[in-house]
Short mmCIF file of C-alpha atoms in Angstrom, two decimals:
data_model
loop_
_atom_site.label_atom_id
_atom_site.label_comp_id
_atom_site.label_asym_id
_atom_site.label_seq_id
_atom_site.Cartn_x
_atom_site.Cartn_y
_atom_site.Cartn_z
CA MET A 1081 -66.50 34.08 36.59
CA THR A 1082 -66.46 30.35 36.13
CA GLU A 1083 -63.96 27.60 36.68
CA THR A 1084 -65.32 25.26 34.01
CA GLU A 1085 -63.77 25.17 30.55
CA PRO A 1086 -65.77 27.19 28.04
CA ALA A 1087 -67.60 25.33 25.30
CA ALA A 1088 -67.28 26.33 21.66
CA ALA A 1089 -69.12 25.79 18.39
CA GLU A 1090 -68.12 26.74 14.86
CA GLY A 1091 -70.04 27.33 11.68
CA ARG A 1092 -70.49 29.71 8.77
CA ALA A 1093 -72.71 32.74 8.34
CA LEU A 1094 -72.58 36.11 6.60
CA GLY A 1095 -69.97 34.70 4.24
CA CYS A 1096 -67.42 33.95 6.92
CA GLY A 1097 -66.50 31.47 9.59
CA THR A 1098 -68.21 31.84 12.94
CA ARG A 1099 -67.14 30.81 16.41
CA LEU A 1100 -69.27 30.90 19.53
CA VAL A 1101 -67.77 30.39 22.96
CA VAL A 1102 -69.86 30.12 26.13
CA THR A 1103 -68.52 30.08 29.67
CA LEU A 1104 -71.16 27.58 30.81
CA PRO A 1105 -70.99 24.53 28.51
CA ASP A 1106 -74.55 23.42 29.15
CA ARG A 1107 -75.82 26.75 27.81
CA LEU A 1108 -74.18 26.38 24.43
CA ASP A 1109 -77.33 25.35 22.59
CA ALA A 1110 -79.33 28.25 23.98
CA ALA A 1111 -76.59 30.67 23.01
CA ARG A 1112 -76.26 29.19 19.54
CA GLY A 1113 -79.97 29.46 18.89
CA ALA A 1114 -79.97 33.12 19.82
CA MET A 1115 -76.85 33.85 17.79
CA ASP A 1116 -78.15 32.05 14.71
CA ASP A 1117 -81.39 34.00 14.86
CA VAL A 1118 -79.55 37.32 14.90
CA LEU A 1119 -77.22 36.31 12.08
CA ARG A 1120 -80.10 35.13 9.91
CA ARG A 1121 -81.91 38.43 10.35
CA ILE A 1122 -78.81 40.47 9.68
CA ASP A 1123 -78.20 38.46 6.52
CA GLU A 1124 -81.75 39.08 5.35
CA ALA A 1125 -81.40 42.79 6.00
CA CYS A 1126 -77.81 43.62 5.08
CA SER A 1127 -76.36 41.13 2.60
CA ARG A 1128 -75.39 42.76 -0.68
CA PHE A 1129 -75.12 39.30 -2.18
CA ARG A 1130 -78.72 38.25 -1.64
CA ALA A 1131 -81.19 39.37 -4.25
CA ASP A 1132 -83.97 39.16 -1.68
CA SER A 1133 -82.24 41.21 1.03
CA GLU A 1134 -83.42 44.60 2.13
CA ILE A 1135 -80.15 46.26 1.19
CA SER A 1136 -80.43 44.86 -2.33
CA ALA A 1137 -83.90 46.31 -2.60
CA LEU A 1138 -82.65 49.66 -1.33
CA ASN A 1139 -79.73 49.67 -3.77
CA SER A 1140 -81.97 48.82 -6.69
CA ALA A 1141 -84.41 51.56 -5.75
CA ALA A 1142 -81.90 54.38 -5.74
CA GLY A 1143 -83.64 57.69 -6.35
CA LYS A 1144 -86.74 56.63 -4.44
CA VAL A 1145 -87.66 56.80 -0.79
CA VAL A 1146 -87.73 53.24 0.53
CA ARG A 1147 -89.29 51.96 3.71
CA ILE A 1148 -86.80 49.85 5.66
CA SER A 1149 -86.95 47.69 8.75
CA PRO A 1150 -85.74 48.93 12.14
CA LEU A 1151 -82.87 46.46 11.91
CA LEU A 1152 -81.60 47.76 8.56
CA ALA A 1153 -82.13 51.30 9.80
CA ALA A 1154 -79.96 50.53 12.82
CA ALA A 1155 -77.28 48.91 10.65
CA LEU A 1156 -77.33 51.85 8.27
CA GLU A 1157 -77.07 54.32 11.11
CA VAL A 1158 -74.10 52.42 12.47
CA ALA A 1159 -72.48 52.60 9.03
CA LEU A 1160 -73.13 56.32 8.71
CA ARG A 1161 -71.76 56.93 12.19
CA ALA A 1162 -68.62 55.01 11.26
CA ALA A 1163 -68.22 57.29 8.27
CA ARG A 1164 -68.77 60.38 10.39
CA VAL A 1165 -66.30 59.52 13.13
CA THR A 1166 -63.60 58.49 10.65
CA GLY A 1167 -63.94 61.56 8.48
CA GLY A 1168 -65.24 59.40 5.67
CA ALA A 1169 -62.44 56.83 5.72
CA VAL A 1170 -65.03 54.12 6.36
CA ASP A 1171 -67.76 54.84 3.83
CA PRO A 1172 -70.79 52.65 3.09
CA THR A 1173 -71.18 54.00 -0.45
CA VAL A 1174 -68.38 51.77 -1.71
CA GLY A 1175 -70.85 49.22 -3.08
CA SER A 1176 -70.37 50.01 -6.76
CA ALA A 1177 -66.59 50.31 -6.34
CA LEU A 1178 -66.47 46.84 -4.84
CA ARG A 1179 -68.63 45.47 -7.61
CA VAL A 1180 -66.40 47.02 -10.27
CA THR A 1181 -63.32 45.47 -8.72
CA GLY A 1182 -64.97 42.08 -9.11
CA TYR A 1183 -66.29 41.56 -5.58
CA ASP A 1184 -69.84 41.07 -6.78
CA ARG A 1185 -70.81 37.89 -4.98
CA ASP A 1186 -70.21 36.02 -1.77
CA TYR A 1187 -66.48 35.60 -1.33
CA ASP A 1188 -66.89 31.84 -1.06
CA THR A 1189 -67.98 31.76 -4.71
CA LEU A 1190 -65.71 34.51 -6.03
CA PRO A 1191 -63.22 33.19 -8.62
CA ALA A 1192 -59.69 33.65 -7.36
CA ILE A 1193 -58.40 34.39 -10.85
CA GLY A 1194 -60.19 36.08 -13.73
CA GLU A 1195 -59.88 38.12 -16.88
CA PRO A 1196 -58.47 41.65 -16.74
CA ILE A 1197 -60.96 44.33 -15.76
CA ARG A 1198 -61.02 48.07 -16.32
CA LEU A 1199 -60.52 50.09 -13.15
CA LEU A 1200 -61.00 53.82 -12.86
CA VAL A 1201 -59.77 56.13 -10.13
CA ARG A 1202 -63.00 57.70 -9.01
CA PRO A 1203 -64.07 58.74 -5.51
CA VAL A 1204 -67.09 56.95 -4.12
CA PRO A 1205 -70.29 59.03 -3.92
CA GLY A 1206 -69.83 59.59 -0.20
CA TRP A 1207 -71.84 58.83 2.90
CA ARG A 1208 -73.35 62.32 3.06
CA THR A 1209 -75.43 61.49 0.00
CA VAL A 1210 -77.38 58.88 1.99
CA GLN A 1211 -80.57 60.00 3.67
CA LEU A 1212 -81.88 57.99 6.60
CA ASP A 1213 -84.99 58.84 8.59
CA ARG A 1214 -85.12 56.43 11.50
CA VAL A 1215 -88.39 57.71 12.90
CA ALA A 1216 -90.16 57.39 9.57
CA GLY A 1217 -88.27 54.18 8.87
CA THR A 1218 -87.15 55.24 5.42
CA ALA A 1219 -83.94 55.63 3.46
CA TRP A 1220 -83.04 57.30 0.20
CA LEU A 1221 -80.03 56.92 -2.07
CA PRO A 1222 -79.21 59.05 -5.08
CA GLU A 1223 -79.26 57.22 -8.37
CA GLY A 1224 -75.99 55.44 -8.98
CA VAL A 1225 -75.21 54.95 -5.30
CA GLU A 1226 -74.85 51.41 -3.99
CA LEU A 1227 -74.36 50.63 -0.35
CA ASP A 1228 -72.09 47.98 1.06
CA LEU A 1229 -72.32 47.63 4.82
CA GLY A 1230 -69.62 45.01 4.99
CA ALA A 1231 -67.25 47.21 6.95
CA THR A 1232 -69.69 47.57 9.83
CA ALA A 1233 -72.61 45.14 9.47
CA LYS A 1234 -70.59 42.07 10.36
CA ALA A 1235 -69.27 43.75 13.48
CA PHE A 1236 -72.75 45.01 14.30
CA ALA A 1237 -74.00 41.45 13.93
CA ALA A 1238 -71.29 40.24 16.29
CA ASP A 1239 -72.31 42.79 18.91
CA LEU A 1240 -75.99 41.92 18.57
CA ALA A 1241 -75.34 38.20 18.53
CA ALA A 1242 -73.13 38.30 21.61
CA LEU A 1243 -75.65 40.38 23.51
CA SER A 1244 -78.55 38.16 22.48
CA ALA A 1245 -76.67 34.91 23.12
CA ALA A 1246 -75.48 36.04 26.55
CA ARG A 1247 -79.02 36.93 27.52
CA ALA A 1248 -80.38 33.64 26.24
CA ALA A 1249 -77.68 31.58 27.90
CA GLY A 1250 -77.31 33.51 31.11
CA ALA A 1251 -73.57 33.12 30.65
CA GLY A 1252 -70.53 34.84 29.29
CA VAL A 1253 -70.40 34.66 25.52
CA LEU A 1254 -67.85 35.38 22.81
CA VAL A 1255 -68.98 35.64 19.20
CA SER A 1256 -66.44 35.73 16.39
CA LEU A 1257 -67.57 36.47 12.85
CA GLY A 1258 -64.61 36.07 10.58
CA GLY A 1259 -62.30 37.21 13.34
CA ASP A 1260 -64.37 40.21 14.38
CA ILE A 1261 -65.10 39.48 18.01
CA SER A 1262 -67.67 40.70 20.50
CA VAL A 1263 -68.03 39.54 24.08
CA SER A 1264 -70.95 39.89 26.46
CA GLY A 1265 -71.79 38.70 29.95
CA ALA A 1266 -69.36 37.68 32.64
CA PRO A 1267 -65.97 36.79 31.16
CA PRO A 1268 -63.99 33.71 32.12
CA GLU A 1269 -61.29 34.07 34.71
CA GLY A 1270 -58.50 36.18 33.29
CA GLY A 1271 -60.69 37.54 30.52
CA TRP A 1272 -61.36 36.34 27.00
CA ARG A 1273 -58.05 35.17 25.55
CA ILE A 1274 -57.82 36.01 21.91
CA GLN A 1275 -55.08 35.03 19.53
CA VAL A 1276 -54.13 37.86 17.22
CA GLY A 1277 -52.95 37.30 13.68
CA GLU A 1278 -53.65 38.03 10.06
CA ASP A 1279 -55.95 35.14 9.21
CA SER A 1280 -58.94 34.31 11.36
CA SER A 1281 -58.86 30.71 10.15
CA ALA A 1282 -55.42 30.10 11.65
CA PRO A 1283 -55.39 27.26 14.16
CA ILE A 1284 -55.56 28.22 17.79
CA SER A 1285 -52.13 27.96 19.32
CA ASP A 1286 -50.52 28.88 22.58
CA GLN A 1287 -47.44 30.02 20.67
CA GLU A 1288 -49.01 33.00 18.92
CA GLU A 1289 -49.52 36.51 20.23
CA THR A 1290 -52.49 36.51 22.57
CA VAL A 1291 -54.32 39.28 24.37
CA ALA A 1292 -57.17 39.26 26.84
CA ILE A 1293 -60.23 41.49 26.94
CA GLN A 1294 -62.88 41.66 29.60
CA GLU A 1295 -65.63 43.28 27.56
CA GLY A 1296 -66.35 45.09 24.34
CA GLY A 1297 -64.90 43.95 21.07
CA LEU A 1298 -61.75 43.23 19.15
CA ALA A 1299 -61.53 43.25 15.38
CA THR A 1300 -58.98 42.80 12.63
CA SER A 1301 -58.98 44.08 9.08
CA SER A 1302 -56.46 42.73 6.63
CA THR A 1303 -55.63 43.05 2.97
CA THR A 1304 -53.93 39.67 3.01
CA VAL A 1305 -56.85 37.25 3.18
CA ARG A 1306 -59.74 38.30 0.95
CA ARG A 1307 -57.84 38.70 -2.29
CA TRP A 1308 -58.48 37.88 -5.91
CA ARG A 1309 -56.66 38.45 -9.19
CA ARG A 1310 -58.04 39.98 -12.35
CA GLY A 1311 -55.51 39.88 -15.13
CA ALA A 1312 -52.18 40.75 -13.56
CA VAL A 1313 -53.69 42.84 -10.78
CA GLU A 1314 -54.14 41.62 -7.20
CA LEU A 1315 -57.24 43.09 -5.58
CA HIS A 1316 -58.71 43.05 -2.10
CA HIS A 1317 -61.89 44.14 -0.38
CA LEU A 1318 -60.81 47.26 1.52
CA ILE A 1319 -61.67 50.26 -0.63
CA ASN A 1320 -60.15 53.71 -0.35
CA PRO A 1321 -63.17 56.02 -0.69
CA GLU A 1322 -61.02 58.71 -2.26
CA THR A 1323 -59.95 56.52 -5.19
CA GLY A 1324 -62.66 53.89 -5.33
CA LEU A 1325 -59.90 51.29 -5.54
CA PRO A 1326 -58.45 48.81 -3.06
CA VAL A 1327 -56.26 50.54 -0.51
CA ASP A 1328 -52.59 50.66 -1.39
CA GLY A 1329 -51.05 51.80 1.87
CA PRO A 1330 -48.39 50.96 4.41
CA TRP A 1331 -50.51 48.66 6.61
CA ARG A 1332 -51.64 45.22 5.56
CA THR A 1333 -53.34 44.28 8.81
CA ALA A 1334 -54.81 46.23 11.72
CA THR A 1335 -56.26 44.93 14.97
CA VAL A 1336 -58.06 47.15 17.48
CA ALA A 1337 -59.76 46.66 20.86
CA ALA A 1338 -62.67 48.98 21.56
CA ALA A 1339 -65.89 49.42 23.46
CA SER A 1340 -67.75 47.35 20.91
CA CYS A 1341 -66.96 45.22 17.90
CA VAL A 1342 -68.46 47.93 15.72
CA ASP A 1343 -66.06 50.49 17.10
CA ALA A 1344 -63.15 48.09 16.78
CA ASN A 1345 -63.96 47.23 13.18
CA THR A 1346 -64.59 50.84 12.29
CA ALA A 1347 -61.14 51.66 13.62
CA THR A 1348 -59.37 48.78 11.88
CA THR A 1349 -60.89 49.65 8.54
CA ALA A 1350 -60.07 53.31 9.07
CA ALA A 1351 -56.50 52.45 10.00
CA ILE A 1352 -55.94 50.56 6.76
CA VAL A 1353 -57.48 53.38 4.73
CA LEU A 1354 -55.75 56.21 6.59
CA GLY A 1355 -52.33 54.65 6.05
CA GLU A 1356 -49.62 56.93 7.36
CA GLY A 1357 -52.19 58.88 9.34
CA ALA A 1358 -53.48 55.83 11.18
CA VAL A 1359 -51.14 55.98 14.15
CA ALA A 1360 -52.01 59.58 14.98
CA TRP A 1361 -55.70 58.88 14.56
CA LEU A 1362 -55.66 55.77 16.76
CA GLU A 1363 -53.70 57.59 19.43
CA ALA A 1364 -56.09 60.53 19.31
CA MET A 1365 -58.97 58.11 19.75
CA ALA A 1366 -57.08 56.23 22.51
CA LEU A 1367 -57.75 52.94 20.78
CA PRO A 1368 -55.22 50.18 21.49
CA ALA A 1369 -54.10 48.85 18.13
CA ARG A 1370 -51.68 46.45 16.53
CA LEU A 1371 -50.59 47.33 13.03
CA VAL A 1372 -48.69 45.10 10.63
CA ASP A 1373 -46.89 46.76 7.75
CA ARG A 1374 -46.26 45.44 4.25
CA ASP A 1375 -43.11 43.67 5.40
CA GLY A 1376 -44.69 42.07 8.43
CA ALA A 1377 -43.24 44.44 11.02
CA VAL A 1378 -45.58 44.99 13.96
CA SER A 1379 -46.33 48.38 15.55
CA ARG A 1380 -48.23 48.57 18.81
CA VAL A 1381 -50.17 51.76 19.30
CA ALA A 1382 -52.13 53.55 22.05
CA GLY A 1383 -51.57 51.03 24.78
CA TRP A 1384 -51.62 47.77 22.88
CA PRO A 1385 -49.49 45.53 25.10
CA GLY A 1386 -46.12 44.20 24.08
CA ARG A 1387 -45.95 40.53 23.32
CA ALA A 1388 -45.45 38.47 26.46
CA THR A 1389 -42.69 35.88 26.48
CA MET B 536 -67.51 64.98 0.25
CA GLY B 537 -66.16 66.35 3.45
CA ARG B 538 -63.61 63.65 3.97
CA SER B 539 -60.50 64.56 5.87
CA ARG B 540 -57.38 62.79 6.96
CA ALA B 541 -56.26 61.64 10.36
CA ALA B 542 -54.09 64.37 11.64
CA GLU B 543 -56.09 67.20 10.18
CA PRO B 544 -57.93 69.49 12.56
CA ALA B 545 -61.26 68.91 10.84
CA LEU B 546 -61.50 65.33 12.04
CA MET B 547 -60.49 66.16 15.56
CA GLU B 548 -63.04 68.93 15.76
CA THR B 549 -65.70 66.58 14.53
CA ALA B 550 -64.86 64.04 17.18
CA VAL B 551 -64.82 66.56 20.01
CA THR B 552 -68.10 68.08 18.97
CA PHE B 553 -69.70 64.66 18.73
CA SER B 554 -68.40 63.51 22.08
CA SER B 555 -69.60 66.53 24.01
CA ASN B 556 -73.22 65.86 23.14
CA VAL B 557 -73.16 62.14 22.80
CA ARG B 558 -75.12 61.11 25.85
CA GLY B 559 -77.99 63.52 25.42
CA ARG B 560 -78.35 62.71 21.78
CA ALA B 561 -78.20 59.01 22.48
CA LEU B 562 -80.99 59.25 24.98
CA ARG B 563 -83.14 61.36 22.67
CA ARG B 564 -82.56 58.87 19.89
CA LEU B 565 -83.37 56.00 22.18
CA ARG B 566 -86.71 57.54 23.05
CA ARG B 567 -87.54 58.07 19.39
CA LEU B 568 -86.35 54.62 18.45
CA THR B 569 -88.31 52.97 21.20
CA LEU B 570 -91.45 54.47 19.75
CA ALA B 571 -90.39 53.70 16.22
CA VAL B 572 -89.52 50.05 16.59
CA ALA B 573 -92.27 49.12 19.05
CA GLY B 574 -91.69 45.44 19.35
CA GLY B 575 -89.56 42.76 17.77
CA SER B 576 -86.82 41.38 19.94
CA ILE B 577 -84.05 41.79 17.40
CA ALA B 578 -85.07 45.31 16.60
CA ALA B 579 -85.12 46.13 20.29
CA LEU B 580 -81.76 44.51 20.65
CA ALA B 581 -80.47 46.56 17.76
CA THR B 582 -81.66 49.68 19.48
CA ALA B 583 -79.92 48.75 22.70
CA ALA B 584 -76.75 47.84 20.88
CA TYR B 585 -76.83 51.03 18.87
CA VAL B 586 -77.01 53.15 21.99
CA ALA B 587 -74.23 51.11 23.54
CA ALA B 588 -72.13 51.49 20.42
CA ILE B 589 -72.56 55.23 20.30
CA THR B 590 -69.65 55.62 22.68
CA ILE B 591 -67.35 57.08 20.10
CA PRO B 592 -63.96 55.40 20.06
CA GLY B 593 -61.76 56.82 22.72
CA SER B 594 -63.52 60.11 23.15
CA THR B 595 -65.17 59.24 26.43
CA GLY B 596 -62.37 57.25 27.95
CA ALA B 597 -64.42 54.11 27.58
CA THR B 598 -61.71 52.39 25.62
CA ARG B 599 -61.31 48.72 26.31
CA SER B 600 -58.19 47.37 27.86
CA VAL B 601 -56.15 44.54 26.48
CA ALA B 602 -53.56 42.51 28.31
CA ALA B 603 -50.81 40.38 26.87
CA VAL B 604 -50.79 36.69 27.64
CA SER B 605 -47.62 34.64 27.39
CA SER B 606 -47.36 31.28 25.69
CA THR B 607 -47.25 29.61 29.06
CA GLY B 608 -50.15 31.56 30.45
CA ASP B 609 -47.86 33.75 32.51
CA THR B 610 -49.20 37.26 32.61
CA SER B 611 -46.43 39.00 34.44
CA SER B 612 -45.69 41.18 31.46
CA SER B 613 -49.26 42.17 30.85
CA SER B 614 -50.16 45.77 30.44
CA THR B 615 -53.33 47.73 30.08
CA THR B 616 -54.60 50.79 28.34
CA THR B 617 -54.35 53.92 30.40
CA THR B 618 -56.58 56.54 28.93
CA PRO B 619 -57.51 59.37 31.28
CA SER B 620 -60.79 57.92 32.51
CA ALA B 621 -60.34 54.24 31.66
CA THR B 622 -60.16 51.76 34.48
CA PRO B 623 -57.36 49.23 34.02
CA THR B 624 -58.56 45.66 34.10
CA PRO B 625 -56.92 43.04 36.31
CA ALA B 626 -54.25 41.04 34.60
CA PRO B 627 -55.32 37.57 33.45
CA THR B 628 -54.13 34.75 35.62
CA ALA B 629 -55.47 31.59 34.01
CA SER B 630 -53.22 29.43 31.88
CA SER B 631 -55.63 28.15 29.27
CA LYS B 632 -55.25 28.49 25.51
CA PRO B 633 -56.84 31.27 23.49
CA VAL B 634 -60.51 30.69 22.80
CA ALA B 635 -60.68 32.52 19.48
CA VAL B 636 -58.57 34.04 16.72
CA SER B 637 -58.88 37.57 15.45
CA GLY B 638 -57.56 37.97 11.94
CA GLY B 639 -58.61 38.81 8.44
CA SER B 640 -62.01 37.42 7.55
CA ARG B 641 -61.99 34.01 5.89
#
């Protein structure tokens, strides 16, 4: 615990805004150095939008056994675990589906409006088609399968970055990557206060719904922010593996607190995909969640606290 | 492709099966991974984080708690998660602003 005001720094990495908060202000630089190192390595390993990344090499070598780094192997295992525990609702083989919908480059450079595109209802290949041998350090994809680790790699990066930064700084650290948050080390008094909304770029305000966590992670997935239009069709980045198309369900935004940012983000993505089944699944998993429906109505699930007044 | 939906028994059975063996498997994996990665601070960190993250959501009672914070910093209405083996966290008492925003990625 500390009585000093935390220090914060903002930036961009992995195609999203970043925010680093450190309980001891004089340790900010040390924490930032450690965080930046992790994010750079994750980008090199996991970015689908970099031609020189490991994941791009793996995708382009489908049908062949490819040697991969321990870091990509860990990220891929996290992605496959997310698929397993969500019954396939969070599936890393959505890469080609995302590309077909037009999400084929960093979102910062993605045209907001474009010509009509042809979309087909077609299930994604499925996570069980991916072969990972962590001991040998190899992975294999069938031909035609493209991985996108976006649903989990950013959260994984947040967990790694928070852990690394807290160690480097010897202080409590919060890392937010596009609103997916991981905390590590001793929290500030009262816990890490996090404003919950639908857009991670919203200004911090003491008038919005706020929760506090002591450890672990908190993540939000939303269909309302990363959107683009092709012809007359509005698209977004959360793919339903059963259709290969952007989810068209009852929830537009889901926020979850969990033991790690990876778990939280896995659950938020699953909640959007599962739709009507999300509440039962979140309650079965005992994951506190805040769901926002198409009309903006908020449901609080599995112990998510009511809004304080 | 073996996908199932939330309320279906298949998913629940999967989760229960996974949770019952999670610790032993995590430790076995850790031993293998330690040999496999053999150096590299980020890789080692990834290994540690992976083992930490293997606590499947909710299945071990390790769910995190969240507490509501009022606009004035008053936490009298805060609440916490009460899963069977989760330990409720103390209610926040400070009155400072939020330090971060969780929302859709921008």
